[in-house]
PDB file of C-alpha atoms in Angstrom:
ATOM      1  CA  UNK A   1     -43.740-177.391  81.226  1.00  0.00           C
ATOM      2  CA  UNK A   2     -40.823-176.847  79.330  1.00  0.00           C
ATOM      3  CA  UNK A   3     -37.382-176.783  81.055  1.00  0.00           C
ATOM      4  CA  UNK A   4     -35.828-173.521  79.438  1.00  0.00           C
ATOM      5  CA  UNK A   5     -36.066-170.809  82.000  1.00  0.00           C
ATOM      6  CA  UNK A   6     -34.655-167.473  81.158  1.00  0.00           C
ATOM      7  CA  UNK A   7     -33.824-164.557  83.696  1.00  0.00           C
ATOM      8  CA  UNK A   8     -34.755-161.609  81.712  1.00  0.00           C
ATOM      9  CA  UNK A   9     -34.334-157.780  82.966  1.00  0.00           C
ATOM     10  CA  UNK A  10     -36.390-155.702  80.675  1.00  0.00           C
ATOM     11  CA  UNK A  11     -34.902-151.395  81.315  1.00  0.00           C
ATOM     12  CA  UNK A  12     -37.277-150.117  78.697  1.00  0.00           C
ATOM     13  CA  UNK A  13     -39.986-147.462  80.206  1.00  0.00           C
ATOM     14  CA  UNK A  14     -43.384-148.904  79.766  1.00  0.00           C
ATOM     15  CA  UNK A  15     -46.763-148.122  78.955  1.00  0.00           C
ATOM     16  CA  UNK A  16     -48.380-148.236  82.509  1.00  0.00           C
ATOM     17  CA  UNK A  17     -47.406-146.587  85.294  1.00  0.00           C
ATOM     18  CA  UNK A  18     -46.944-149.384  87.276  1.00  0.00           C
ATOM     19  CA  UNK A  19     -43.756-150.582  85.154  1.00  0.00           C
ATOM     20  CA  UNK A  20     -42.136-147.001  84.812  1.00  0.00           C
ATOM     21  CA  UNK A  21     -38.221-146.896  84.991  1.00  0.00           C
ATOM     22  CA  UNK A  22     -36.518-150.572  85.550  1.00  0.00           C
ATOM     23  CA  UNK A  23     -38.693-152.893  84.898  1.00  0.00           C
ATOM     24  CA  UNK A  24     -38.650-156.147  87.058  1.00  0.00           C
ATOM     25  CA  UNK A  25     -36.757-158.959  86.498  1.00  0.00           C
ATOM     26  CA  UNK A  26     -38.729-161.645  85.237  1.00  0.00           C
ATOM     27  CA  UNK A  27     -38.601-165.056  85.442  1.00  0.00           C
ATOM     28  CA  UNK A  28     -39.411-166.840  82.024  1.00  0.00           C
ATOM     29  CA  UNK A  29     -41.592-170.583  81.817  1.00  0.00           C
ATOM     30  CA  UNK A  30     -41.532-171.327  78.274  1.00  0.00           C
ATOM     31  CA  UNK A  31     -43.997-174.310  77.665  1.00  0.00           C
ATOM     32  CA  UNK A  32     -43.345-176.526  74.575  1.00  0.00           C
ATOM     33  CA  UNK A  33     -47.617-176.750  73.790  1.00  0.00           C
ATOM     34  CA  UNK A  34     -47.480-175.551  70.365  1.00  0.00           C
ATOM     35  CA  UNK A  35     -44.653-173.644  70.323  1.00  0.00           C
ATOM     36  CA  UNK A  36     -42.431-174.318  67.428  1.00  0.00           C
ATOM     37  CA  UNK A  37     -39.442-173.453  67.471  1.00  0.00           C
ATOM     38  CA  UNK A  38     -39.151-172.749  71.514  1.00  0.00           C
ATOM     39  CA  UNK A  39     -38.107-168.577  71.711  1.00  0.00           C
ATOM     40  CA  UNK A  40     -34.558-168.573  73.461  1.00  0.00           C
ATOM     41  CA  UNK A  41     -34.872-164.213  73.703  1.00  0.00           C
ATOM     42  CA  UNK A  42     -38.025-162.511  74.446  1.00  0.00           C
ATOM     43  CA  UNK A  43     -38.682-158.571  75.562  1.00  0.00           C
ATOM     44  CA  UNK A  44     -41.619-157.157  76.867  1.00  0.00           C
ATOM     45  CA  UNK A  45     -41.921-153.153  75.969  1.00  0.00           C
ATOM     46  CA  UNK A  46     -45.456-151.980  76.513  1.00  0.00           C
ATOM     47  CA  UNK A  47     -44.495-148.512  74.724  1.00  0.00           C
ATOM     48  CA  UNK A  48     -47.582-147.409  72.401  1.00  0.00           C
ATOM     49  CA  UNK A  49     -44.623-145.876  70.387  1.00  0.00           C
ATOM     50  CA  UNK A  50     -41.064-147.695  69.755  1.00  0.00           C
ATOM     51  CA  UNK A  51     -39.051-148.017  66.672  1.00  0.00           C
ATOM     52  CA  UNK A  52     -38.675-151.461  65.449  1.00  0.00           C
ATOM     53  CA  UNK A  53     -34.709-151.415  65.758  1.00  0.00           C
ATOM     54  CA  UNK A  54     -35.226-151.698  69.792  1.00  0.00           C
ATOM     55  CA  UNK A  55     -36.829-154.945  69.560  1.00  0.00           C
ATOM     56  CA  UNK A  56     -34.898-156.268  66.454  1.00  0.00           C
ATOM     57  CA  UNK A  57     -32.773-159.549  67.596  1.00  0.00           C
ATOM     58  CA  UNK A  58     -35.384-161.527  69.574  1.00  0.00           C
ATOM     59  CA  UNK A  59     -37.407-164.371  68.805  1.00  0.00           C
ATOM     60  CA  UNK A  60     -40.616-163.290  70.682  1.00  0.00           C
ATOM     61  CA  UNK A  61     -41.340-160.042  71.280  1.00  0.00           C
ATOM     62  CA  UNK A  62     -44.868-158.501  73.528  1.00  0.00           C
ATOM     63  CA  UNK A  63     -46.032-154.778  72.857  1.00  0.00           C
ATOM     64  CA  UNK A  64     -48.621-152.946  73.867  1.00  0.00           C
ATOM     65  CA  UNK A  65     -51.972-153.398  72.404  1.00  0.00           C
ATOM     66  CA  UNK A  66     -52.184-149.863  71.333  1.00  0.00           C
ATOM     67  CA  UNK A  67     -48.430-149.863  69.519  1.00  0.00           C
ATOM     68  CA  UNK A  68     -48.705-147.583  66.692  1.00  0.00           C
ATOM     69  CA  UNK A  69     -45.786-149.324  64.742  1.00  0.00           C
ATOM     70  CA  UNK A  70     -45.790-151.681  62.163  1.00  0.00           C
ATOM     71  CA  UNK A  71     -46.636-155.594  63.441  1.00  0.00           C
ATOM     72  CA  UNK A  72     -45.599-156.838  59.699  1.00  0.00           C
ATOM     73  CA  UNK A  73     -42.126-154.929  60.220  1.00  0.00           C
ATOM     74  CA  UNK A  74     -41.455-156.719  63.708  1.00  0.00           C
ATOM     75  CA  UNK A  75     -42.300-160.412  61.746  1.00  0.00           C
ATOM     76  CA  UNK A  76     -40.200-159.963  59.177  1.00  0.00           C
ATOM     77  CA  UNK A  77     -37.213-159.552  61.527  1.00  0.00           C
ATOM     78  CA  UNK A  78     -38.123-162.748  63.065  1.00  0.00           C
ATOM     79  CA  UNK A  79     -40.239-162.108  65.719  1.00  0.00           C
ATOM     80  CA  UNK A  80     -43.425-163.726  66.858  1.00  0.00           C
ATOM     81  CA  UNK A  81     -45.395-160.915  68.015  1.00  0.00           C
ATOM     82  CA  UNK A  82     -47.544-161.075  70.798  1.00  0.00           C
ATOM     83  CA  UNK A  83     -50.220-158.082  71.750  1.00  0.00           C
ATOM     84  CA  UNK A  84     -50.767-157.322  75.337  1.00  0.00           C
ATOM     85  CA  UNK A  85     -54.461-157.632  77.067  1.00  0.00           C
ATOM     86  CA  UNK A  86     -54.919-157.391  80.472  1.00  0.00           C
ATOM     87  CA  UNK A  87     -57.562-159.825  81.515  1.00  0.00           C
ATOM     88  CA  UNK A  88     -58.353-159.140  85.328  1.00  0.00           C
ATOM     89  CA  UNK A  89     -58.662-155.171  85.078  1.00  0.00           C
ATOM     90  CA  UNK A  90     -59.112-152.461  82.250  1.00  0.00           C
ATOM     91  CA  UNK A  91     -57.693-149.117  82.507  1.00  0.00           C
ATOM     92  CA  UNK A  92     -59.997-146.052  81.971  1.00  0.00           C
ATOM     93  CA  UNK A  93     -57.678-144.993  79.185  1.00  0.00           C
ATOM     94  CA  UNK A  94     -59.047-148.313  77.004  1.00  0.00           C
ATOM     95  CA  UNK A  95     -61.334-147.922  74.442  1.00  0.00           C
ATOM     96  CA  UNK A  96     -63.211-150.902  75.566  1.00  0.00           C
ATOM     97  CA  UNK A  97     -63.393-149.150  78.813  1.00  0.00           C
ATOM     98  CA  UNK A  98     -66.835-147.428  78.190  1.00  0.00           C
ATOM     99  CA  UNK A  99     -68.575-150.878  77.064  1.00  0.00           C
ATOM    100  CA  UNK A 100     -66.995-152.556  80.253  1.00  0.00           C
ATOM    101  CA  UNK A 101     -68.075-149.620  82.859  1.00  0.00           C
ATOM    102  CA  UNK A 102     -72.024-149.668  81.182  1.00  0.00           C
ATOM    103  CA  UNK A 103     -71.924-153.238  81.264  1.00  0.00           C
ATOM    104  CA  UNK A 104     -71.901-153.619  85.135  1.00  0.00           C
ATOM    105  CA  UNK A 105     -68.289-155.347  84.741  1.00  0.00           C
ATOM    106  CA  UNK A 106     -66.224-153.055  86.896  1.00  0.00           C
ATOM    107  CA  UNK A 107     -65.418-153.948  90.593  1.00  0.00           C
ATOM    108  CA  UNK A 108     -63.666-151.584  92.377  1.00  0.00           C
ATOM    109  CA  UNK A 109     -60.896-149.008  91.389  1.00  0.00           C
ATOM    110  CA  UNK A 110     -57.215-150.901  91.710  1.00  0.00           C
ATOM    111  CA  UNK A 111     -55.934-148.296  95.080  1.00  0.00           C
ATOM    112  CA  UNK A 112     -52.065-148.684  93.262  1.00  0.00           C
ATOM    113  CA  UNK A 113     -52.685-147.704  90.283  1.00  0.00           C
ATOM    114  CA  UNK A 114     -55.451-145.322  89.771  1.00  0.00           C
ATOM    115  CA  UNK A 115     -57.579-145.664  86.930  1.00  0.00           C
ATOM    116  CA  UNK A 116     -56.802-149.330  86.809  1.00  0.00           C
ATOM    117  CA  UNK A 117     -60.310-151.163  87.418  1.00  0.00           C
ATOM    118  CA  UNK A 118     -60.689-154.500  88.207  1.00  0.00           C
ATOM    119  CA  UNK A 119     -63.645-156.355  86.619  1.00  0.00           C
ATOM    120  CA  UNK A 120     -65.952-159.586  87.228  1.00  0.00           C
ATOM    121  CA  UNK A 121     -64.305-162.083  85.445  1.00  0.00           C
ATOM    122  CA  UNK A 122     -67.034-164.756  85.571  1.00  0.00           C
ATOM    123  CA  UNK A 123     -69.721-162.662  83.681  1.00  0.00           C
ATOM    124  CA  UNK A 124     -70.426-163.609  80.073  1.00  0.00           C
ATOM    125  CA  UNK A 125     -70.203-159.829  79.027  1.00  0.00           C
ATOM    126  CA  UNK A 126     -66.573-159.781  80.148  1.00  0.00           C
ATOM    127  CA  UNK A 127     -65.891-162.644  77.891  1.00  0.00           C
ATOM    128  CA  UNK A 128     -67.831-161.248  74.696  1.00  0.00           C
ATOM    129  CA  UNK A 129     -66.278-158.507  74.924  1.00  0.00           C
ATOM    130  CA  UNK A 130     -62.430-160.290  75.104  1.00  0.00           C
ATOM    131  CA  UNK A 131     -62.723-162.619  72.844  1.00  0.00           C
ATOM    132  CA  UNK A 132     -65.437-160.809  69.956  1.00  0.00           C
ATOM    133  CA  UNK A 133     -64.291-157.778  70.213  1.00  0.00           C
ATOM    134  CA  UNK A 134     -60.468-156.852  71.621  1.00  0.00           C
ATOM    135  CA  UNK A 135     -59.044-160.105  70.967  1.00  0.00           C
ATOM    136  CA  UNK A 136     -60.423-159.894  67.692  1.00  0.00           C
ATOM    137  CA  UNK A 137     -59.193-156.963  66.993  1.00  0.00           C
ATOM    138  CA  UNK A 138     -55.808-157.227  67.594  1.00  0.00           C
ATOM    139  CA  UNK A 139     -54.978-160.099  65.874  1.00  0.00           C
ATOM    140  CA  UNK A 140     -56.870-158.860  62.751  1.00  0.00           C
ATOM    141  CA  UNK A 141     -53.553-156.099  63.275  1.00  0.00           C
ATOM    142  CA  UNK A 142     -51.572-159.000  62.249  1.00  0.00           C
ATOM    143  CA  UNK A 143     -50.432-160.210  65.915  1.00  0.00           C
ATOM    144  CA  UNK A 144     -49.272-163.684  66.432  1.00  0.00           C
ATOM    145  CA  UNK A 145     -50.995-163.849  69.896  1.00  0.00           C
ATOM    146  CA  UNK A 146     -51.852-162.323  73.042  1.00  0.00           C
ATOM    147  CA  UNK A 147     -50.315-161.537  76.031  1.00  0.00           C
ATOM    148  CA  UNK A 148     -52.722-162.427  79.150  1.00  0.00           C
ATOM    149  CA  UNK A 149     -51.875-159.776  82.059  1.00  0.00           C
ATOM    150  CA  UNK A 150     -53.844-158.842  85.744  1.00  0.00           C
ATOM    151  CA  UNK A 151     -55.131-162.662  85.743  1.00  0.00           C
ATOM    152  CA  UNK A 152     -53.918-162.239  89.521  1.00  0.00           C
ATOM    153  CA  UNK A 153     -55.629-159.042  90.333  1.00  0.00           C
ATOM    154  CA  UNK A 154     -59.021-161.475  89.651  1.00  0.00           C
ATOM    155  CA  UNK A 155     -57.428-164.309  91.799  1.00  0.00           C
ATOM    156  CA  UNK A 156     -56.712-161.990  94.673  1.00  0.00           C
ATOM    157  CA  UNK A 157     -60.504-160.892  94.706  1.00  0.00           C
ATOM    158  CA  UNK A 158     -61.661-164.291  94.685  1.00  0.00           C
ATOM    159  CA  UNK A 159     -59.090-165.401  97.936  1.00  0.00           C
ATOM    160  CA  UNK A 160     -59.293-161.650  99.673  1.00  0.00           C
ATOM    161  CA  UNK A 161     -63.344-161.618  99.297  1.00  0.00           C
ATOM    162  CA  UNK A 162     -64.314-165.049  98.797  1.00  0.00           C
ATOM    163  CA  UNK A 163     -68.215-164.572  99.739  1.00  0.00           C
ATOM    164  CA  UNK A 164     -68.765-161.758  96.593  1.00  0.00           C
ATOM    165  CA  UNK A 165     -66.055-163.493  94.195  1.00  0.00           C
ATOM    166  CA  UNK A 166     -65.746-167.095  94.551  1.00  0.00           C
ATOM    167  CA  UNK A 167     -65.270-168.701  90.866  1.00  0.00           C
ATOM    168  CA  UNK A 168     -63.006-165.891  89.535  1.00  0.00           C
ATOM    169  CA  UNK A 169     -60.541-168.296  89.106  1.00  0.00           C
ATOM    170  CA  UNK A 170     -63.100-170.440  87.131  1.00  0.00           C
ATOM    171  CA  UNK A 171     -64.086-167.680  84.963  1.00  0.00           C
ATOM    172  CA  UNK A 172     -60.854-166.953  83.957  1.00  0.00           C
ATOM    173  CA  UNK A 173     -60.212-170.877  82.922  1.00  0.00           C
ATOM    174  CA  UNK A 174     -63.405-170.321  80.820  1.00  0.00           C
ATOM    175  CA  UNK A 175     -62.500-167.025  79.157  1.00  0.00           C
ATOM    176  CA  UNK A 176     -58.974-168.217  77.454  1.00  0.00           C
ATOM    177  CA  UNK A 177     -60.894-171.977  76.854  1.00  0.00           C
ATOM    178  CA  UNK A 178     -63.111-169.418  74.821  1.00  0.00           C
ATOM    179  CA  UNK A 179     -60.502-167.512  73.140  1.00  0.00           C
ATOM    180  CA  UNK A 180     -58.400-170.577  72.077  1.00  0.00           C
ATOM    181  CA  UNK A 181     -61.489-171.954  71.128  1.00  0.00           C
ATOM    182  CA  UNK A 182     -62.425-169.064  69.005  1.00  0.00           C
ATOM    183  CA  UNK A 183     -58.877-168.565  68.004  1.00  0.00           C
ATOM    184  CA  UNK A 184     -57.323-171.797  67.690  1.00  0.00           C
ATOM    185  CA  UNK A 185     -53.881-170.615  66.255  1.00  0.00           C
ATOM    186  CA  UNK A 186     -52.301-168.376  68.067  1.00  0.00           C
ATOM    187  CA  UNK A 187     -50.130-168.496  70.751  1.00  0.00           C
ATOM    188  CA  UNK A 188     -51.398-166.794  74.476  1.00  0.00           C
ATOM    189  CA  UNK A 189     -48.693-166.077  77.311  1.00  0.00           C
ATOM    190  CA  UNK A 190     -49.835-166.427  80.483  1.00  0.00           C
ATOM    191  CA  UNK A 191     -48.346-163.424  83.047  1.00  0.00           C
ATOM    192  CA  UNK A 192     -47.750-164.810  86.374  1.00  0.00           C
ATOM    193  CA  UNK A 193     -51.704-166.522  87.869  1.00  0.00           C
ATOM    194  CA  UNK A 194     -49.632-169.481  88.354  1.00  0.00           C
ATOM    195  CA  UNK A 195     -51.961-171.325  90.152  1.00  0.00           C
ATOM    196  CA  UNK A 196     -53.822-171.558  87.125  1.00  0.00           C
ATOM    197  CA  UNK A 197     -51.345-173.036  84.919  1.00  0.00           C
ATOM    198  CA  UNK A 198     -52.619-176.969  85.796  1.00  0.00           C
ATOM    199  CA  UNK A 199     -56.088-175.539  84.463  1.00  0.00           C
ATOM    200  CA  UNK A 200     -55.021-173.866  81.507  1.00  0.00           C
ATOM    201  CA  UNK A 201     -52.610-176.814  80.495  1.00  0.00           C
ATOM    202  CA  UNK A 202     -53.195-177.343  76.767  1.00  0.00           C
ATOM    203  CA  UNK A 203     -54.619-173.332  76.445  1.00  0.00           C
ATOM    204  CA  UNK A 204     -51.309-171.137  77.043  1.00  0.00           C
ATOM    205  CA  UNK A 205     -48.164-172.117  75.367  1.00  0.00           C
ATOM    206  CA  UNK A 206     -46.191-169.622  77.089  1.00  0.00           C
ATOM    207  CA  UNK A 207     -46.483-168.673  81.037  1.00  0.00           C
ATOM    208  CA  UNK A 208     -44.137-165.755  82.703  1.00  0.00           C
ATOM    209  CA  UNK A 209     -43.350-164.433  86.289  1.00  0.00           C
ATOM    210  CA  UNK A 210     -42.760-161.036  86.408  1.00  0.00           C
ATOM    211  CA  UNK A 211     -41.154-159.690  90.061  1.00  0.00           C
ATOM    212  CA  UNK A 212     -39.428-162.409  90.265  1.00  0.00           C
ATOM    213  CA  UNK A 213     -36.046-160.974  91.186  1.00  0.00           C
ATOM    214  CA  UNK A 214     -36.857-157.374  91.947  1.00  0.00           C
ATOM    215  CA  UNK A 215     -40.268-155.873  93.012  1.00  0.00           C
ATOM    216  CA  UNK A 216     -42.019-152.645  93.105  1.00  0.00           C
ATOM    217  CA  UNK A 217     -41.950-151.099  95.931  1.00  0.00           C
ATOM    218  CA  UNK A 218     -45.243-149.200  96.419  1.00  0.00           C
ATOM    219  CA  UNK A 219     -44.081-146.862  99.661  1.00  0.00           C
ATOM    220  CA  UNK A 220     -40.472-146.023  98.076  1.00  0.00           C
ATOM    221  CA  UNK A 221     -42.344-146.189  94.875  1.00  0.00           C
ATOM    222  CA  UNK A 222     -38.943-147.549  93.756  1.00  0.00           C
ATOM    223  CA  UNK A 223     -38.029-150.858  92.392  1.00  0.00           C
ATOM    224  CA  UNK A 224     -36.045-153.138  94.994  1.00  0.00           C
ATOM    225  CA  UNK A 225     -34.543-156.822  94.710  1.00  0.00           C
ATOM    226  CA  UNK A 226     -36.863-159.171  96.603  1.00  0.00           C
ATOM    227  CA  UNK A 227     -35.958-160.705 100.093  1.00  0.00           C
ATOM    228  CA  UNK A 228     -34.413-163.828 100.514  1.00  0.00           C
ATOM    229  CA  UNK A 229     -38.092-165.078 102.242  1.00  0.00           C
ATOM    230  CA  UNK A 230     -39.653-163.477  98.652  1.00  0.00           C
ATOM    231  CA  UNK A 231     -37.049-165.190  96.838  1.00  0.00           C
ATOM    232  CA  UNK A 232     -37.909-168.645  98.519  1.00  0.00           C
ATOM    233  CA  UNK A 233     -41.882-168.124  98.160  1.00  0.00           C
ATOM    234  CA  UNK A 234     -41.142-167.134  93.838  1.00  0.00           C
ATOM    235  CA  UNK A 235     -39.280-170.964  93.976  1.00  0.00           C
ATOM    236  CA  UNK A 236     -42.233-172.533  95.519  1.00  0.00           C
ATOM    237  CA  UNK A 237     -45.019-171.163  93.788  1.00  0.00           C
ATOM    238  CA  UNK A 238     -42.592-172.162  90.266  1.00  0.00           C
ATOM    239  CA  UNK A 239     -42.073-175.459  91.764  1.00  0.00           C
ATOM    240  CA  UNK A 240     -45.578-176.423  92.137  1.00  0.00           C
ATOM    241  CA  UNK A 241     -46.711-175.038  88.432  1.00  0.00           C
ATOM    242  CA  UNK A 242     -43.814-177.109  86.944  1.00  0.00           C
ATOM    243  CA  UNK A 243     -45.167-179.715  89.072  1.00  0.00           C
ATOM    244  CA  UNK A 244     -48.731-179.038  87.692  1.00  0.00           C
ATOM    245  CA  UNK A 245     -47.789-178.751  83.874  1.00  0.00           C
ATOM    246  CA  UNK A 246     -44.476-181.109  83.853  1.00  0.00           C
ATOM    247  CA  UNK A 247     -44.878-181.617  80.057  1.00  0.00           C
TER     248      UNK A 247
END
């Protein structure tokens, strides 16, 4: 694990629901595996529609998978662009979503953010259809890489209902093995899971905390900064992925 960390407060309105109005502060791990040079700025703006000038200035910079703009204009500002994929769940508003619903892939319905569905990781199908067909297709858009999101909505079936999802976490190691594998350049940003990071050490060259400083709350539905017992449980769960990836 690298040793740059970067406090970064994102105030664009996203994409999804979930990260409407502030955004939360997130805490940046930016691993050295193949990353050359190592970003100092980075934004996150998961906006299908945002003009190029907003994310001029920063040396890596994640949009949505569905951003209508220009990928080629972003690069030749200076940007590695990475495309966001969310790994653990697939909204209904997806194309994909039809393939993953007739498949037999979806779980249950995510009860925060409705129309959100969480999927079985560990099934083959799932990780066809990520690596052949969405991954594919974004970075045939001209993306440098990927940005892996909802890896912890997976995790938290596997340690909530352990009898009906044990391996989630395994399936996940095995689905970006497959898409490095498959697509052996490009650089994949792991969002928070960080009790994967050991496992995926030599697969992610990037790995980010989001919440780190503030939270959302779902009751206020309002973004608050965490408690000083959050703040202490964000350190330890840092600590031991540094301590799991200390390159």
């Amino acid at each position: 694990m690298a040793a740059e960390f970067q406090a970064n407060v994102n105030t664009q309105t996203p994409l999804r629901a979930r990260l409407s109005g502030i955004w939360t502060a997130t805490l940046a791990m930016l691993m050295g595996a193949g990353c050359s040079p190592t970003p100092r700025t980075w934004v996150a703006c998961y906006h299908a529609e945002i003009a190029p000038e907003s994310l001029k200035g920063f040396d890596l910079v994640v949009v949505d998978g569905g951003y209508r703009g220009d990928v080629a204009r972003l690069k030749r500002d200076g940007a590695t662009v990475l495309a966001y994929i969310s790994l653990g769940e697939v909204a209904n508003s997806r194309p994909h979503f039809a393939r993953a619903k007739a498949a037999g892939l979806l779980v249950a319905e995510n009860p925060n953010w409705p129309g959100a569905w969480g999927v079985d990781v560990r099934k083959p199908a799932w990780h066809r259809l990520m690596v052949a067909e969405v991954a594919r297709d974004l970075l045939a858009r001209g993306f440098d890489g990927l940005f892996l999101d909802t890896v912890d909505s997976a995790l938290n079936l596997e340690k909530t209902r352990p009898q009906e999802f044990a391996g989630m976490g395994a399936g996940i190691v095995t689905l970006v093995t497959q898409m490095r594998a498959q697509h052996p350049g490009i650089s994949l940003m792991l969002n928070g899971a960080l009790p994967l990071v050991g496992r995926l050490r030599g697969q992610v060259k990037m790995v980010t905390m989001e919440s780190s400083l503030t939270t959302w709350d779902f009751a206020t539905k309002k973004a608050r900064w965490r408690t000083a017992d959050e703040l202490a449980w964000v350190r330890d769960v840092v600590a031991k992925a540094r301590a799991a990836n200390p390159d």
